[in-house]
Amino acid sequence: MIYHSQDSREFNLQDFSHLESRDLALVVAALAYNQYFLRLQAANLKLGSEVTEQILHCVGRSQHLEELILEDCGLRA
């Protein structure tokens, strides 16, 4: 696992930008149950509604996620 070998506990969605929105949403959904990653980052990546919904689910469900970084993701306030 790349993240473990680099001792990184930040899951960066940019690393999976090649996936279709539906597949990326499934990856994010799995993060809600992980115990390894402490941060979720998405920068310079347009997030679809499926991915956004799963990020919200992940934030609400995860007991280990400490930080969420969303920059220039096409989200509206």
N, CA, C and O atoms as a CHARMM CRD file, in Angstrom:
* protein
*
  308
    1    1 MET  N      0.84700  -1.17700   0.00000 PROA 1      0.00000
    2    1 MET  CA     0.00000   0.00000   0.00000 PROA 1      0.00000
    3    1 MET  C      0.89300   1.24000   0.00000 PROA 1      0.00000
    4    1 MET  O      1.78100   1.37300   0.84200 PROA 1      0.00000
    5    2 ILE  N      0.66000   2.11600  -0.91800 PROA 2      0.00000
    6    2 ILE  CA     1.49200   3.30800  -1.08400 PROA 2      0.00000
    7    2 ILE  C      1.43500   4.19800   0.14900 PROA 2      0.00000
    8    2 ILE  O      2.47200   4.66100   0.62400 PROA 2      0.00000
    9    3 TYR  N      0.26400   4.43900   0.66300 PROA 3      0.00000
   10    3 TYR  CA     0.11600   5.34100   1.80400 PROA 3      0.00000
   11    3 TYR  C      0.89100   4.82600   3.02100 PROA 3      0.00000
   12    3 TYR  O      1.56100   5.59500   3.71000 PROA 3      0.00000
   13    4 HSD  N      0.79400   3.54300   3.27100 PROA 4      0.00000
   14    4 HSD  CA     1.46500   2.96300   4.43600 PROA 4      0.00000
   15    4 HSD  C      2.98300   3.02700   4.28300 PROA 4      0.00000
   16    4 HSD  O      3.69100   3.34100   5.24100 PROA 4      0.00000
   17    5 SER  N      3.48500   2.73000   3.08700 PROA 5      0.00000
   18    5 SER  CA     4.93900   2.74700   2.88500 PROA 5      0.00000
   19    5 SER  C      5.51700   4.15200   3.01900 PROA 5      0.00000
   20    5 SER  O      6.69300   4.31500   3.34200 PROA 5      0.00000
   21    6 GLN  N      4.68700   5.17100   2.77000 PROA 6      0.00000
   22    6 GLN  CA     5.12900   6.55900   2.91800 PROA 6      0.00000
   23    6 GLN  C      4.73400   7.13400   4.27600 PROA 6      0.00000
   24    6 GLN  O      4.94300   8.31900   4.53700 PROA 6      0.00000
   25    7 ASP  N      4.16800   6.30200   5.13300 PROA 7      0.00000
   26    7 ASP  CA     3.71900   6.71400   6.46200 PROA 7      0.00000
   27    7 ASP  C      2.76500   7.90400   6.39100 PROA 7      0.00000
   28    7 ASP  O      2.81800   8.81200   7.22100 PROA 7      0.00000
   29    8 SER  N      1.88800   7.88000   5.37900 PROA 8      0.00000
   30    8 SER  CA     0.91700   8.96100   5.19100 PROA 8      0.00000
   31    8 SER  C     -0.44500   8.50600   5.67600 PROA 8      0.00000
   32    8 SER  O     -0.93200   7.44500   5.28500 PROA 8      0.00000
   33    9 ARG  N     -1.05600   9.30800   6.52600 PROA 9      0.00000
   34    9 ARG  CA    -2.38900   8.99800   7.02800 PROA 9      0.00000
   35    9 ARG  C     -3.42100   9.95700   6.43800 PROA 9      0.00000
   36    9 ARG  O     -4.51700  10.12700   6.97300 PROA 9      0.00000
   37   10 GLU  N     -3.04200  10.57500   5.32700 PROA 10     0.00000
   38   10 GLU  CA    -3.92700  11.48400   4.60200 PROA 10     0.00000
   39   10 GLU  C     -4.35400  10.81500   3.30000 PROA 10     0.00000
   40   10 GLU  O     -3.51800  10.46600   2.46700 PROA 10     0.00000
   41   11 PHE  N     -5.65400  10.64300   3.13400 PROA 11     0.00000
   42   11 PHE  CA    -6.19200  10.05700   1.91500 PROA 11     0.00000
   43   11 PHE  C     -6.48300  11.18900   0.94500 PROA 11     0.00000
   44   11 PHE  O     -7.32600  12.04500   1.21700 PROA 11     0.00000
   45   12 ASN  N     -5.79300  11.19400  -0.17500 PROA 12     0.00000
   46   12 ASN  CA    -5.91100  12.27500  -1.14800 PROA 12     0.00000
   47   12 ASN  C     -6.72500  11.78900  -2.34500 PROA 12     0.00000
   48   12 ASN  O     -6.30100  10.88400  -3.06400 PROA 12     0.00000
   49   13 LEU  N     -7.88400  12.38600  -2.55300 PROA 13     0.00000
   50   13 LEU  CA    -8.74200  11.97600  -3.66100 PROA 13     0.00000
   51   13 LEU  C     -8.10300  12.24400  -5.01900 PROA 13     0.00000
   52   13 LEU  O     -8.47400  11.61600  -6.01100 PROA 13     0.00000
   53   14 GLN  N     -7.16000  13.15800  -5.07300 PROA 14     0.00000
   54   14 GLN  CA    -6.46700  13.44700  -6.33300 PROA 14     0.00000
   55   14 GLN  C     -5.76100  12.18800  -6.85500 PROA 14     0.00000
   56   14 GLN  O     -5.60600  12.02500  -8.06500 PROA 14     0.00000
   57   15 ASP  N     -5.34300  11.32000  -5.97100 PROA 15     0.00000
   58   15 ASP  CA    -4.68600  10.07400  -6.37300 PROA 15     0.00000
   59   15 ASP  C     -5.63300   9.14000  -7.12100 PROA 15     0.00000
   60   15 ASP  O     -5.19000   8.20000  -7.78100 PROA 15     0.00000
   61   16 PHE  N     -6.92300   9.39700  -7.01900 PROA 16     0.00000
   62   16 PHE  CA    -7.92800   8.55500  -7.65600 PROA 16     0.00000
   63   16 PHE  C     -8.76800   9.33800  -8.67000 PROA 16     0.00000
   64   16 PHE  O     -9.87800   8.93300  -9.01400 PROA 16     0.00000
   65   17 SER  N     -8.23200  10.45000  -9.13700 PROA 17     0.00000
   66   17 SER  CA    -8.97300  11.32300 -10.05600 PROA 17     0.00000
   67   17 SER  C     -9.25400  10.65300 -11.39800 PROA 17     0.00000
   68   17 SER  O    -10.10700  11.12100 -12.15200 PROA 17     0.00000
   69   18 HSD  N     -8.55800   9.57700 -11.70200 PROA 18     0.00000
   70   18 HSD  CA    -8.77500   8.85800 -12.95600 PROA 18     0.00000
   71   18 HSD  C    -10.06000   8.01600 -12.92900 PROA 18     0.00000
   72   18 HSD  O    -10.52000   7.55600 -13.97400 PROA 18     0.00000
   73   19 LEU  N    -10.62900   7.81900 -11.75500 PROA 19     0.00000
   74   19 LEU  CA   -11.84900   7.02500 -11.62400 PROA 19     0.00000
   75   19 LEU  C    -13.08000   7.83200 -12.01500 PROA 19     0.00000
   76   19 LEU  O    -13.09300   9.05800 -11.91200 PROA 19     0.00000
   77   20 GLU  N    -14.10300   7.13400 -12.45800 PROA 20     0.00000
   78   20 GLU  CA   -15.38800   7.77700 -12.70700 PROA 20     0.00000
   79   20 GLU  C    -15.99600   8.18600 -11.36700 PROA 20     0.00000
   80   20 GLU  O    -15.66000   7.62100 -10.32700 PROA 20     0.00000
   81   21 SER  N    -16.88100   9.16000 -11.40100 PROA 21     0.00000
   82   21 SER  CA   -17.48000   9.70100 -10.18000 PROA 21     0.00000
   83   21 SER  C    -18.12200   8.60700  -9.33000 PROA 21     0.00000
   84   21 SER  O    -17.97700   8.60500  -8.10800 PROA 21     0.00000
   85   22 ARG  N    -18.81700   7.69600  -9.95800 PROA 22     0.00000
   86   22 ARG  CA   -19.49200   6.60800  -9.23800 PROA 22     0.00000
   87   22 ARG  C    -18.48300   5.73900  -8.48200 PROA 22     0.00000
   88   22 ARG  O    -18.71500   5.36300  -7.33300 PROA 22     0.00000
   89   23 ASP  N    -17.36500   5.42600  -9.13400 PROA 23     0.00000
   90   23 ASP  CA   -16.34200   4.59900  -8.49700 PROA 23     0.00000
   91   23 ASP  C    -15.62400   5.35800  -7.38100 PROA 23     0.00000
   92   23 ASP  O    -15.29500   4.78500  -6.34300 PROA 23     0.00000
   93   24 LEU  N    -15.38700   6.64100  -7.60300 PROA 24     0.00000
   94   24 LEU  CA   -14.75600   7.46900  -6.57400 PROA 24     0.00000
   95   24 LEU  C    -15.66000   7.56500  -5.34700 PROA 24     0.00000
   96   24 LEU  O    -15.17700   7.57100  -4.21500 PROA 24     0.00000
   97   25 ALA  N    -16.96500   7.64000  -5.57300 PROA 25     0.00000
   98   25 ALA  CA   -17.92300   7.68900  -4.46200 PROA 25     0.00000
   99   25 ALA  C    -17.83900   6.41500  -3.62000 PROA 25     0.00000
  100   25 ALA  O    -17.96200   6.47400  -2.39700 PROA 25     0.00000
  101   26 LEU  N    -17.63200   5.27900  -4.25800 PROA 26     0.00000
  102   26 LEU  CA   -17.49600   4.01700  -3.51800 PROA 26     0.00000
  103   26 LEU  C    -16.22500   3.99400  -2.68000 PROA 26     0.00000
  104   26 LEU  O    -16.21900   3.47800  -1.56300 PROA 26     0.00000
  105   27 VAL  N    -15.15400   4.55300  -3.22100 PROA 27     0.00000
  106   27 VAL  CA   -13.89600   4.63300  -2.47200 PROA 27     0.00000
  107   27 VAL  C    -14.09700   5.48500  -1.21900 PROA 27     0.00000
  108   27 VAL  O    -13.66700   5.10800  -0.12900 PROA 27     0.00000
  109   28 VAL  N    -14.75100   6.63100  -1.38200 PROA 28     0.00000
  110   28 VAL  CA   -14.99500   7.52600  -0.24700 PROA 28     0.00000
  111   28 VAL  C    -15.92500   6.85600   0.76700 PROA 28     0.00000
  112   28 VAL  O    -15.73200   7.00100   1.97400 PROA 28     0.00000
  113   29 ALA  N    -16.91700   6.13200   0.28700 PROA 29     0.00000
  114   29 ALA  CA   -17.84300   5.44200   1.19300 PROA 29     0.00000
  115   29 ALA  C    -17.09300   4.46000   2.08900 PROA 29     0.00000
  116   29 ALA  O    -17.41600   4.33000   3.27000 PROA 29     0.00000
  117   30 ALA  N    -16.11200   3.77900   1.54800 PROA 30     0.00000
  118   30 ALA  CA   -15.33000   2.82400   2.33800 PROA 30     0.00000
  119   30 ALA  C    -14.51600   3.52400   3.42400 PROA 30     0.00000
  120   30 ALA  O    -14.22300   2.92700   4.46000 PROA 30     0.00000
  121   31 LEU  N    -14.15500   4.77100   3.19600 PROA 31     0.00000
  122   31 LEU  CA   -13.36900   5.51200   4.18600 PROA 31     0.00000
  123   31 LEU  C    -14.12300   5.72400   5.49600 PROA 31     0.00000
  124   31 LEU  O    -13.50500   5.93200   6.54000 PROA 31     0.00000
  125   32 ALA  N    -15.43600   5.67400   5.44900 PROA 32     0.00000
  126   32 ALA  CA   -16.23200   5.86300   6.66500 PROA 32     0.00000
  127   32 ALA  C    -15.93500   4.77400   7.69600 PROA 32     0.00000
  128   32 ALA  O    -16.18900   4.95400   8.88700 PROA 32     0.00000
  129   33 TYR  N    -15.39800   3.65000   7.23400 PROA 33     0.00000
  130   33 TYR  CA   -15.16500   2.51000   8.12100 PROA 33     0.00000
  131   33 TYR  C    -13.67900   2.22100   8.33000 PROA 33     0.00000
  132   33 TYR  O    -13.32500   1.22300   8.95800 PROA 33     0.00000
  133   34 ASN  N    -12.82300   3.07300   7.81700 PROA 34     0.00000
  134   34 ASN  CA   -11.38600   2.84100   7.95500 PROA 34     0.00000
  135   34 ASN  C    -10.90600   3.28600   9.32800 PROA 34     0.00000
  136   34 ASN  O    -11.52500   4.13400   9.97100 PROA 34     0.00000
  137   35 GLN  N     -9.81700   2.71300   9.76000 PROA 35     0.00000
  138   35 GLN  CA    -9.22200   3.10400  11.03200 PROA 35     0.00000
  139   35 GLN  C     -7.80800   3.62800  10.84100 PROA 35     0.00000
  140   35 GLN  O     -7.12000   3.93600  11.81400 PROA 35     0.00000
  141   36 TYR  N     -7.37400   3.72900   9.59800 PROA 36     0.00000
  142   36 TYR  CA    -6.00200   4.15000   9.31900 PROA 36     0.00000
  143   36 TYR  C     -5.89800   5.64300   9.00400 PROA 36     0.00000
  144   36 TYR  O     -5.06400   6.34700   9.57300 PROA 36     0.00000
  145   37 PHE  N     -6.74400   6.11600   8.09900 PROA 37     0.00000
  146   37 PHE  CA    -6.62600   7.49700   7.63700 PROA 37     0.00000
  147   37 PHE  C     -7.23200   8.48100   8.63200 PROA 37     0.00000
  148   37 PHE  O     -8.32100   8.26400   9.16300 PROA 37     0.00000
  149   38 LEU  N     -6.50200   9.56300   8.87000 PROA 38     0.00000
  150   38 LEU  CA    -6.94800  10.61200   9.77700 PROA 38     0.00000
  151   38 LEU  C     -7.43300  11.84600   9.02700 PROA 38     0.00000
  152   38 LEU  O     -8.17800  12.65600   9.57800 PROA 38     0.00000
  153   39 ARG  N     -7.01000  11.99300   7.76700 PROA 39     0.00000
  154   39 ARG  CA    -7.36300  13.16800   6.96800 PROA 39     0.00000
  155   39 ARG  C     -7.86200  12.73800   5.59400 PROA 39     0.00000
  156   39 ARG  O     -7.39800  11.75200   5.02300 PROA 39     0.00000
  157   40 LEU  N     -8.81000  13.49600   5.08500 PROA 40     0.00000
  158   40 LEU  CA    -9.32000  13.31400   3.72900 PROA 40     0.00000
  159   40 LEU  C     -9.12600  14.62700   3.00200 PROA 40     0.00000
  160   40 LEU  O     -9.59200  15.67000   3.45900 PROA 40     0.00000
  161   41 GLN  N     -8.43500  14.58000   1.86600 PROA 41     0.00000
  162   41 GLN  CA    -8.15600  15.80500   1.12200 PROA 41     0.00000
  163   41 GLN  C     -8.64200  15.67700  -0.31500 PROA 41     0.00000
  164   41 GLN  O     -8.48400  14.64000  -0.96000 PROA 41     0.00000
  165   42 ALA  N     -9.23700  16.76300  -0.79400 PROA 42     0.00000
  166   42 ALA  CA    -9.59700  16.90200  -2.20000 PROA 42     0.00000
  167   42 ALA  C     -9.26800  18.33100  -2.59600 PROA 42     0.00000
  168   42 ALA  O     -9.80700  19.28000  -2.02700 PROA 42     0.00000
  169   43 ALA  N     -8.38900  18.48200  -3.56200 PROA 43     0.00000
  170   43 ALA  CA    -7.98400  19.81100  -4.01800 PROA 43     0.00000
  171   43 ALA  C     -7.92500  19.81900  -5.53700 PROA 43     0.00000
  172   43 ALA  O     -7.42900  18.88200  -6.16500 PROA 43     0.00000
  173   44 ASN  N     -8.44500  20.90400  -6.11600 PROA 44     0.00000
  174   44 ASN  CA    -8.42100  21.07300  -7.57200 PROA 44     0.00000
  175   44 ASN  C     -9.05800  19.88600  -8.28900 PROA 44     0.00000
  176   44 ASN  O     -8.54700  19.40200  -9.29800 PROA 44     0.00000
  177   45 LEU  N    -10.16600  19.43800  -7.75200 PROA 45     0.00000
  178   45 LEU  CA   -10.86200  18.27300  -8.27600 PROA 45     0.00000
  179   45 LEU  C    -12.35900  18.53800  -8.18100 PROA 45     0.00000
  180   45 LEU  O    -12.88900  18.72000  -7.08500 PROA 45     0.00000
  181   46 LYS  N    -13.03700  18.55900  -9.31600 PROA 46     0.00000
  182   46 LYS  CA   -14.47900  18.80000  -9.29700 PROA 46     0.00000
  183   46 LYS  C    -15.17800  17.55700  -8.75000 PROA 46     0.00000
  184   46 LYS  O    -15.06500  16.46500  -9.30800 PROA 46     0.00000
  185   47 LEU  N    -15.89300  17.74500  -7.66100 PROA 47     0.00000
  186   47 LEU  CA   -16.58000  16.63400  -7.01200 PROA 47     0.00000
  187   47 LEU  C    -18.03400  16.58000  -7.45700 PROA 47     0.00000
  188   47 LEU  O    -18.75200  17.57700  -7.38200 PROA 47     0.00000
  189   48 GLY  N    -18.45800  15.42300  -7.91500 PROA 48     0.00000
  190   48 GLY  CA   -19.84500  15.22700  -8.28900 PROA 48     0.00000
  191   48 GLY  C    -20.71900  15.05000  -7.06000 PROA 48     0.00000
  192   48 GLY  O    -20.21700  14.90900  -5.94400 PROA 48     0.00000
  193   49 SER  N    -22.01800  15.05800  -7.26900 PROA 49     0.00000
  194   49 SER  CA   -22.94700  14.95800  -6.14000 PROA 49     0.00000
  195   49 SER  C    -22.82300  13.62200  -5.41200 PROA 49     0.00000
  196   49 SER  O    -22.97900  13.57000  -4.19200 PROA 49     0.00000
  197   50 GLU  N    -22.54100  12.52800  -6.15100 PROA 50     0.00000
  198   50 GLU  CA   -22.38200  11.22200  -5.50000 PROA 50     0.00000
  199   50 GLU  C    -21.20100  11.23400  -4.53000 PROA 50     0.00000
  200   50 GLU  O    -21.29100  10.72300  -3.41400 PROA 50     0.00000
  201   51 VAL  N    -20.09700  11.82700  -4.97700 PROA 51     0.00000
  202   51 VAL  CA   -18.89600  11.89000  -4.14200 PROA 51     0.00000
  203   51 VAL  C    -19.14000  12.79900  -2.94300 PROA 51     0.00000
  204   51 VAL  O    -18.75100  12.47300  -1.82100 PROA 51     0.00000
  205   52 THR  N    -19.78200  13.93500  -3.18100 PROA 52     0.00000
  206   52 THR  CA   -20.07500  14.87800  -2.10500 PROA 52     0.00000
  207   52 THR  C    -20.94900  14.23100  -1.03300 PROA 52     0.00000
  208   52 THR  O    -20.70300  14.40400   0.16100 PROA 52     0.00000
  209   53 GLU  N    -21.96100  13.49100  -1.45700 PROA 53     0.00000
  210   53 GLU  CA   -22.83300  12.79800  -0.50000 PROA 53     0.00000
  211   53 GLU  C    -22.04300  11.79400   0.33200 PROA 53     0.00000
  212   53 GLU  O    -22.27000  11.66800   1.53600 PROA 53     0.00000
  213   54 GLN  N    -21.12800  11.08800  -0.29600 PROA 54     0.00000
  214   54 GLN  CA   -20.33700  10.09700   0.43100 PROA 54     0.00000
  215   54 GLN  C    -19.33700  10.75000   1.37900 PROA 54     0.00000
  216   54 GLN  O    -19.03300  10.19600   2.43500 PROA 54     0.00000
  217   55 ILE  N    -18.82400  11.92300   1.01100 PROA 55     0.00000
  218   55 ILE  CA   -17.94300  12.65700   1.92300 PROA 55     0.00000
  219   55 ILE  C    -18.72200  13.04100   3.17700 PROA 55     0.00000
  220   55 ILE  O    -18.21900  12.89400   4.29100 PROA 55     0.00000
  221   56 LEU  N    -19.94100  13.52800   3.00300 PROA 56     0.00000
  222   56 LEU  CA   -20.77600  13.88400   4.15700 PROA 56     0.00000
  223   56 LEU  C    -21.05800  12.65900   5.02300 PROA 56     0.00000
  224   56 LEU  O    -21.01200  12.73600   6.25000 PROA 56     0.00000
  225   57 HSD  N    -21.34600  11.54200   4.38600 PROA 57     0.00000
  226   57 HSD  CA   -21.58200  10.29600   5.12200 PROA 57     0.00000
  227   57 HSD  C    -20.32400   9.89000   5.88600 PROA 57     0.00000
  228   57 HSD  O    -20.39300   9.49800   7.05100 PROA 57     0.00000
  229   58 CYS  N    -19.19300   9.98800   5.22700 PROA 58     0.00000
  230   58 CYS  CA   -17.91100   9.61300   5.83800 PROA 58     0.00000
  231   58 CYS  C    -17.61400  10.47000   7.05800 PROA 58     0.00000
  232   58 CYS  O    -17.20800   9.95300   8.09900 PROA 58     0.00000
  233   59 VAL  N    -17.81300  11.76600   6.93600 PROA 59     0.00000
  234   59 VAL  CA   -17.55200  12.68700   8.05000 PROA 59     0.00000
  235   59 VAL  C    -18.47400  12.36600   9.22800 PROA 59     0.00000
  236   59 VAL  O    -18.04700  12.40600  10.38200 PROA 59     0.00000
  237   60 GLY  N    -19.71700  12.05400   8.93900 PROA 60     0.00000
  238   60 GLY  CA   -20.66900  11.74700  10.00300 PROA 60     0.00000
  239   60 GLY  C    -20.45400  10.39000  10.64600 PROA 60     0.00000
  240   60 GLY  O    -20.78200  10.20400  11.81800 PROA 60     0.00000
  241   61 ARG  N    -19.91300   9.45000   9.90700 PROA 61     0.00000
  242   61 ARG  CA   -19.79400   8.06400  10.37700 PROA 61     0.00000
  243   61 ARG  C    -18.42900   7.73700  10.98300 PROA 61     0.00000
  244   61 ARG  O    -18.33800   7.00000  11.96400 PROA 61     0.00000
  245   62 SER  N    -17.38000   8.28700  10.39600 PROA 62     0.00000
  246   62 SER  CA   -16.02400   7.91000  10.79300 PROA 62     0.00000
  247   62 SER  C    -15.69100   8.37800  12.20500 PROA 62     0.00000
  248   62 SER  O    -15.95900   9.52200  12.57400 PROA 62     0.00000
  249   63 GLN  N    -15.11100   7.48700  12.97800 PROA 63     0.00000
  250   63 GLN  CA   -14.65700   7.83100  14.32200 PROA 63     0.00000
  251   63 GLN  C    -13.18100   8.20700  14.32600 PROA 63     0.00000
  252   63 GLN  O    -12.65500   8.64700  15.34900 PROA 63     0.00000
  253   64 HSD  N    -12.51300   8.03800  13.19500 PROA 64     0.00000
  254   64 HSD  CA   -11.07200   8.27400  13.13600 PROA 64     0.00000
  255   64 HSD  C    -10.69100   9.47600  12.29000 PROA 64     0.00000
  256   64 HSD  O     -9.58300   9.99500  12.42700 PROA 64     0.00000
  257   65 LEU  N    -11.57400   9.92400  11.42500 PROA 65     0.00000
  258   65 LEU  CA   -11.27500  11.06400  10.56700 PROA 65     0.00000
  259   65 LEU  C    -11.23400  12.33600  11.41100 PROA 65     0.00000
  260   65 LEU  O    -12.21300  12.69200  12.06600 PROA 65     0.00000
  261   66 GLU  N    -10.08600  13.01200  11.38600 PROA 66     0.00000
  262   66 GLU  CA    -9.89100  14.21200  12.20100 PROA 66     0.00000
  263   66 GLU  C     -9.92000  15.49700  11.38600 PROA 66     0.00000
  264   66 GLU  O    -10.19500  16.57100  11.92100 PROA 66     0.00000
  265   67 GLU  N     -9.63800  15.38800  10.09700 PROA 67     0.00000
  266   67 GLU  CA    -9.51000  16.60300   9.29700 PROA 67     0.00000
  267   67 GLU  C    -10.03800  16.36000   7.88800 PROA 67     0.00000
  268   67 GLU  O     -9.78500  15.31600   7.28800 PROA 67     0.00000
  269   68 LEU  N    -10.77000  17.33700   7.37500 PROA 68     0.00000
  270   68 LEU  CA   -11.29400  17.30800   6.01500 PROA 68     0.00000
  271   68 LEU  C    -10.80300  18.55400   5.30100 PROA 68     0.00000
  272   68 LEU  O    -11.02400  19.66900   5.77200 PROA 68     0.00000
  273   69 ILE  N    -10.13900  18.37200   4.16900 PROA 69     0.00000
  274   69 ILE  CA    -9.59600  19.48800   3.40400 PROA 69     0.00000
  275   69 ILE  C    -10.23500  19.47000   2.02300 PROA 69     0.00000
  276   69 ILE  O    -10.01100  18.54800   1.23900 PROA 69     0.00000
  277   70 LEU  N    -11.03000  20.48900   1.73000 PROA 70     0.00000
  278   70 LEU  CA   -11.66700  20.62600   0.42400 PROA 70     0.00000
  279   70 LEU  C    -11.28500  21.98300  -0.14600 PROA 70     0.00000
  280   70 LEU  O    -11.67900  23.01900   0.39000 PROA 70     0.00000
  281   71 GLU  N    -10.52000  21.98200  -1.23100 PROA 71     0.00000
  282   71 GLU  CA   -10.07400  23.22600  -1.85500 PROA 71     0.00000
  283   71 GLU  C    -10.36200  23.17600  -3.34600 PROA 71     0.00000
  284   71 GLU  O     -9.97800  22.22800  -4.03000 PROA 71     0.00000
  285   72 ASP  N    -11.03300  24.19100  -3.83800 PROA 72     0.00000
  286   72 ASP  CA   -11.30700  24.31200  -5.26900 PROA 72     0.00000
  287   72 ASP  C    -11.92400  23.02700  -5.82800 PROA 72     0.00000
  288   72 ASP  O    -11.41500  22.43000  -6.77800 PROA 72     0.00000
  289   73 CYS  N    -13.03500  22.62200  -5.20900 PROA 73     0.00000
  290   73 CYS  CA   -13.70600  21.37800  -5.58500 PROA 73     0.00000
  291   73 CYS  C    -15.05400  21.60700  -6.25800 PROA 73     0.00000
  292   73 CYS  O    -15.80700  20.66000  -6.48200 PROA 73     0.00000
  293   74 GLY  N    -15.35500  22.84300  -6.57500 PROA 74     0.00000
  294   74 GLY  CA   -16.61900  23.14300  -7.21900 PROA 74     0.00000
  295   74 GLY  C    -17.80400  23.12500  -6.27700 PROA 74     0.00000
  296   74 GLY  O    -18.94600  23.00700  -6.72100 PROA 74     0.00000
  297   75 LEU  N    -17.55300  23.24000  -4.98900 PROA 75     0.00000
  298   75 LEU  CA   -18.63200  23.25500  -4.00000 PROA 75     0.00000
  299   75 LEU  C    -19.13700  24.67500  -3.80100 PROA 75     0.00000
  300   75 LEU  O    -18.37700  25.63800  -3.89000 PROA 75     0.00000
  301   76 ARG  N    -20.40100  24.78500  -3.53700 PROA 76     0.00000
  302   76 ARG  CA   -20.99300  26.10400  -3.29100 PROA 76     0.00000
  303   76 ARG  C    -21.34600  26.24800  -1.82600 PROA 76     0.00000
  304   76 ARG  O    -21.76600  25.29200  -1.17300 PROA 76     0.00000
  305   77 ALA  N    -21.17000  27.45100  -1.32400 PROA 77     0.00000
  306   77 ALA  CA   -21.46000  27.71800   0.08900 PROA 77     0.00000
  307   77 ALA  C    -22.93200  27.91700   0.31800 PROA 77     0.00000
  308   77 ALA  O    -23.35400  28.15200   1.45000 PROA 77     0.00000
